[in-house]
Coordinates of N, CA and C in Angstrom, one line a residue:
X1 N -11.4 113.9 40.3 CA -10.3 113.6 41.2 C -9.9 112.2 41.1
X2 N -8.5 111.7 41.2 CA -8.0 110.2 41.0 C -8.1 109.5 42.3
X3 N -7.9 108.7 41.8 CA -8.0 107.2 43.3 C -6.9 106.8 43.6
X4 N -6.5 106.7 44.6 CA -5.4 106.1 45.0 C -6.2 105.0 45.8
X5 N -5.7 103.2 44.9 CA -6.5 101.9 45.0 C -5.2 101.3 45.8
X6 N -5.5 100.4 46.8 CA -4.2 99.5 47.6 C -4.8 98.4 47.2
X7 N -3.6 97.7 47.1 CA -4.2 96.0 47.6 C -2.8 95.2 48.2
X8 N -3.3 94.4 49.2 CA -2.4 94.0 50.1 C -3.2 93.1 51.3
X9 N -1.9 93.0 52.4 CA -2.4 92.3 53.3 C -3.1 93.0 54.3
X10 N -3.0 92.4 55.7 CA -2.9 93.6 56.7 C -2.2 94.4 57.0
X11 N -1.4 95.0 56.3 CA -0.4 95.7 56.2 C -0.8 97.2 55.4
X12 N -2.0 96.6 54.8 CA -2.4 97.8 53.9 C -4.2 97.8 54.2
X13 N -4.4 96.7 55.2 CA -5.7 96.7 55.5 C -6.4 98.1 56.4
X14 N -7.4 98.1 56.2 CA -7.9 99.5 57.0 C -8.1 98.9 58.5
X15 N -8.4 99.5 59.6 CA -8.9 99.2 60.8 C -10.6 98.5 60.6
X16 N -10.7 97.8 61.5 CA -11.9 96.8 61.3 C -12.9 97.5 62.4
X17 N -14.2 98.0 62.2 CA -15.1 98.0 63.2 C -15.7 97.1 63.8
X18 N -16.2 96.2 62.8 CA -17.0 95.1 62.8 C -17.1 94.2 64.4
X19 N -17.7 93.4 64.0 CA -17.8 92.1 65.3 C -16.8 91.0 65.4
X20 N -15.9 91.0 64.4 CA -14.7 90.2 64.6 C -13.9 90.9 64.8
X21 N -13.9 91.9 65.0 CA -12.5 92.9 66.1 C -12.0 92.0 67.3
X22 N -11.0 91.8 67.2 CA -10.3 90.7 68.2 C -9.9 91.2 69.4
X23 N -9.6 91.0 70.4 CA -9.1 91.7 71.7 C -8.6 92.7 71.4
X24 N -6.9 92.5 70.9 CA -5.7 93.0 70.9 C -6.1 94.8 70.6
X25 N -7.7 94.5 69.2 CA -8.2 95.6 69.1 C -8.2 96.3 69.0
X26 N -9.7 95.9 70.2 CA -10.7 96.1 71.1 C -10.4 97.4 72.2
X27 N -9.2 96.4 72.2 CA -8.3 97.0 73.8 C -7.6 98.3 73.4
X28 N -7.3 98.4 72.1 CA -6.4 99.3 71.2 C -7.4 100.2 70.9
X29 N -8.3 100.3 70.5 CA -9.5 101.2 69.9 C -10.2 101.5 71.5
X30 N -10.5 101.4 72.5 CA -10.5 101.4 74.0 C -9.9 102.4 74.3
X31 N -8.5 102.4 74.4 CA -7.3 103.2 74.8 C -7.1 104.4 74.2
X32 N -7.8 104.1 72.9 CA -7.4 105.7 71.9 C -8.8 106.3 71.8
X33 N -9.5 106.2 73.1 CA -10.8 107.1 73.5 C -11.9 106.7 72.2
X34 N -12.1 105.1 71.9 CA -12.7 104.4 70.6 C -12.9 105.2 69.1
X35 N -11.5 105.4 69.1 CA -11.3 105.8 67.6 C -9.8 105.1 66.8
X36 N -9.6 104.7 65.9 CA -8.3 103.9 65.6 C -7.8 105.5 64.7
X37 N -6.3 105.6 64.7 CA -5.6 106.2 63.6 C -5.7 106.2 62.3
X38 N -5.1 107.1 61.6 CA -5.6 107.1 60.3 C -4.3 105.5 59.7
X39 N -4.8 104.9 59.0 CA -3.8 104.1 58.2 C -3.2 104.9 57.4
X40 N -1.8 104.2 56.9 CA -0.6 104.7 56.2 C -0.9 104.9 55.1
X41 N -2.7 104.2 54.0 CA -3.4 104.7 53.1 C -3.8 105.5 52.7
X42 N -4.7 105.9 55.0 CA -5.4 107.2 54.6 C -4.6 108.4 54.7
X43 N -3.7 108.3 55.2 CA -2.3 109.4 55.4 C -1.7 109.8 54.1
X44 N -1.6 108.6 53.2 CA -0.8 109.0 51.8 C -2.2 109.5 50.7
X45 N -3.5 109.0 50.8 CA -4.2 109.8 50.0 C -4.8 111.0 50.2
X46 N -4.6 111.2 51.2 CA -4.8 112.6 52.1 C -3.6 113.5 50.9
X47 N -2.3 113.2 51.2 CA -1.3 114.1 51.3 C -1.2 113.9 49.5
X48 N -1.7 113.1 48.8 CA -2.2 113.5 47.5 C -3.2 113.7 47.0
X49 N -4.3 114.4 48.1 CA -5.4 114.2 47.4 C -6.0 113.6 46.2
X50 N -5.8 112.7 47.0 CA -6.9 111.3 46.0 C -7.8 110.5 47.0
X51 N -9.2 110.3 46.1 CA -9.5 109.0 46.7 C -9.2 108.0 47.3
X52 N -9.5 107.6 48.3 CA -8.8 106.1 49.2 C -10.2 104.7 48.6
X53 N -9.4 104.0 47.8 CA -9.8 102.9 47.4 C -9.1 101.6 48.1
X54 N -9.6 101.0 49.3 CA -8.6 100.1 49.4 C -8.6 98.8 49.5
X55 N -8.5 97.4 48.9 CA -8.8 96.7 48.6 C -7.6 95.6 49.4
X56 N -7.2 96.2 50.5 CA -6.2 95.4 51.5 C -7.5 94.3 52.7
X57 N -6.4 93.3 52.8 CA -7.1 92.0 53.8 C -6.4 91.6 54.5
X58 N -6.6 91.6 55.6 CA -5.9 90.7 56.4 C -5.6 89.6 56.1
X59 N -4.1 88.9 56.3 CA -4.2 87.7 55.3 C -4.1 87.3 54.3
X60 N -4.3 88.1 53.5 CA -4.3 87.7 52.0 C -2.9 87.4 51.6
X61 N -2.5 85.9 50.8 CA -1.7 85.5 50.2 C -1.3 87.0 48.7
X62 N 0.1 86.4 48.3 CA 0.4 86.7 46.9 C -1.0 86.4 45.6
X63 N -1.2 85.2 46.1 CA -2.6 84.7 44.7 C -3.5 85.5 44.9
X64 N -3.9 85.8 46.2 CA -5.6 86.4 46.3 C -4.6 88.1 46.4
X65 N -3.8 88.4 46.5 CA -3.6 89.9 46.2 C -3.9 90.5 44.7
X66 N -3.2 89.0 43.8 CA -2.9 89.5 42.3 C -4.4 88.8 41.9
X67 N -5.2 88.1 42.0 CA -6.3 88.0 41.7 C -7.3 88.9 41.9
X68 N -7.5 90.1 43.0 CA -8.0 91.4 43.8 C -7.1 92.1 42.8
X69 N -6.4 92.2 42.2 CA -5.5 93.4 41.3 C -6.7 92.9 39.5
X70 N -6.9 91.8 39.5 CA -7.0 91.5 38.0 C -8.9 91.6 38.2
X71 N -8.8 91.6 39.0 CA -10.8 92.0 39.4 C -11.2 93.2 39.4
X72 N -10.3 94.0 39.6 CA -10.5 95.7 40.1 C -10.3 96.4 38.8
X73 N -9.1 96.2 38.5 CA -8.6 96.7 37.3 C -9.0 97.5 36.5
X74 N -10.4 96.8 36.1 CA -11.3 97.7 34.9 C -11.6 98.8 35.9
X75 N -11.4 98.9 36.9 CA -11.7 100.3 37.6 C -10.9 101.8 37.5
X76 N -9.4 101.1 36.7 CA -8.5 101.9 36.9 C -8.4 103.1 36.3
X77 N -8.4 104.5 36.1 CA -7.9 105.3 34.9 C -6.7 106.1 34.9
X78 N -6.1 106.4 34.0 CA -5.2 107.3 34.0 C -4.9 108.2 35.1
X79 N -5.5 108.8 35.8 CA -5.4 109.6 36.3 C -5.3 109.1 38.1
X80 N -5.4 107.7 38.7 CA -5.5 106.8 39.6 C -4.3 106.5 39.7
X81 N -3.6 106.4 41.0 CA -2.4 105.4 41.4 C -2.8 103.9 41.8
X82 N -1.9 103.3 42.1 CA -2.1 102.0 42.2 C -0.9 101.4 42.5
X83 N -0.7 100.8 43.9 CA 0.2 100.5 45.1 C -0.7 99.2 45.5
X84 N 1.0 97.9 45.2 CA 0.6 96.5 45.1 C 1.2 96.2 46.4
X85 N 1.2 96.3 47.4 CA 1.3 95.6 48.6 C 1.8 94.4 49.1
X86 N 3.1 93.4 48.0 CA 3.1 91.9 48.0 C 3.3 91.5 49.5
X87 N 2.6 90.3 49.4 CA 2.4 89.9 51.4 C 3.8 88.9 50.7
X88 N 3.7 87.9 52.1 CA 4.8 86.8 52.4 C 4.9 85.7 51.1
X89 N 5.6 85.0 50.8 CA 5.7 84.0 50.4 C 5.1 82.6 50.5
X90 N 4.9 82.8 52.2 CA 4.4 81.4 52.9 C 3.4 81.6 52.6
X91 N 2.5 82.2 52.4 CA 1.0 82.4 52.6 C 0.6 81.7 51.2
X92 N -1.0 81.1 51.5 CA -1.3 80.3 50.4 C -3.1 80.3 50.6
X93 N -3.4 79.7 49.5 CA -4.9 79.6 49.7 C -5.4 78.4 49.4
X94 N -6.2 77.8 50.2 CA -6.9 76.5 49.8 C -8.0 76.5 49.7
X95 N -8.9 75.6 48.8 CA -10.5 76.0 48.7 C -10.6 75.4 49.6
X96 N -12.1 75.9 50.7 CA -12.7 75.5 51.8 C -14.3 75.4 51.2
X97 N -14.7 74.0 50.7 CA -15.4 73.5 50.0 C -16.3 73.5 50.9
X98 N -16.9 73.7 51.9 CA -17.9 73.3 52.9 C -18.5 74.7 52.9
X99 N -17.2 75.5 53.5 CA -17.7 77.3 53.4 C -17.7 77.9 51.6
X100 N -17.4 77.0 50.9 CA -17.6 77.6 49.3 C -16.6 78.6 49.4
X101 N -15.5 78.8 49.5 CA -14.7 80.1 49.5 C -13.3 79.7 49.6
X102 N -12.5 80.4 49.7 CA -10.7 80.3 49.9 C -10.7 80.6 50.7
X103 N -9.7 79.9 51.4 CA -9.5 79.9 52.9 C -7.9 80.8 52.6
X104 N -7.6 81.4 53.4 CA -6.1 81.8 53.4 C -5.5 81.1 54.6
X105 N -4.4 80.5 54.4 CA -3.5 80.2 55.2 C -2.2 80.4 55.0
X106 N -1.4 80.3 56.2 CA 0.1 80.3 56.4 C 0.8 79.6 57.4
X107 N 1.7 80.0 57.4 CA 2.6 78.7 59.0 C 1.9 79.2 59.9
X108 N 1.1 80.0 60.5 CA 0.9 79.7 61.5 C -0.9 79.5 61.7
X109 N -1.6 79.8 61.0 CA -2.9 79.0 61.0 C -3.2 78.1 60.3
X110 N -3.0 77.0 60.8 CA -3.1 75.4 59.9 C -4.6 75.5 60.8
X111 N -5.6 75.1 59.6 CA -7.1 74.6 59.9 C -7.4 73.5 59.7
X112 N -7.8 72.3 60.6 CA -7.6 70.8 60.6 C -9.0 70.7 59.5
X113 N -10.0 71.2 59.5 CA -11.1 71.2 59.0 C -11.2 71.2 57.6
X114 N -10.4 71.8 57.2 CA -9.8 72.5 55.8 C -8.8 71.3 55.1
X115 N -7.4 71.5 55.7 CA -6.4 70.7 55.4 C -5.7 70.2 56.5
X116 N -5.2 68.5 56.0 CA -4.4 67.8 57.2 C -3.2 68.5 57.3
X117 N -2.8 69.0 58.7 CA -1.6 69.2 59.4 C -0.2 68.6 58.5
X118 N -0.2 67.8 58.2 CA 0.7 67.2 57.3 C 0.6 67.8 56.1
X119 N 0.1 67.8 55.1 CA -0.5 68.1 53.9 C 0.0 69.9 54.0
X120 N -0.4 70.6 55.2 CA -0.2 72.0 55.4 C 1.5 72.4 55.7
X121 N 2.1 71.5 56.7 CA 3.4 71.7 56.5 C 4.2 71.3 55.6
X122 N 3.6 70.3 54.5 CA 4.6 69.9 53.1 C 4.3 70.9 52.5

């Protein structure tokens, strides 16, 4: 059977169980008797029977989308779809050399820690 692989933002991200579930949620998975909906991933690989591979993040810039596309890749076969998800333009990534990792940011999370305020709006 083929895979149907996403990569994207939160847009194409799956629902989160985890411990960083934020209110907004919380409150949302609460209300729908603590179970979330199927995503628009798991809806379309359903309705083609395929695999759900999904390699969506919250946040993720254009760079860390197409870098998540060139890492996966060797995974792909003929027989697999493959739906690129481009996020925003503003979105960007900076190394966060303390945490060893890429930070994602955009206009609206400037991280003083990371990068100066100034430096984030130029």
């Amino acid at each position: 059977m083929g895979k149907l692989f996403l990569f994207g933002c939160s847009y194409t991200a799956e629902f989160s169980h985890g411990p960083g579930l934020n209110q907004f949620y919380l409150d949302y998975y609460k209300f729908r008797g603590y179970n979330f909906p199927p995503t628009w991933g798991q809806v379309l690989a359903n309705k083609l029977n395929l695999d759900l591979v999904n390699y969506g993040r919250g946040g993720n810039g254009n760079d860390q989308i197409f870098q998540d596309v060139c890492k996966h890749c060797s995974e792909f076969t003929s027989s697999d779809t493959v739906i690129i998800e481009w996020s925003y333009i503003i979105r960007f990534r900076w190394a966060h050399f303390l945490g060893n990792h890429w930070q994602s940011l955009g206009p609206d999370n400037v991280t003083p820690d990371i990068i100066e305020e100034n430096t984030h709006n130029n």
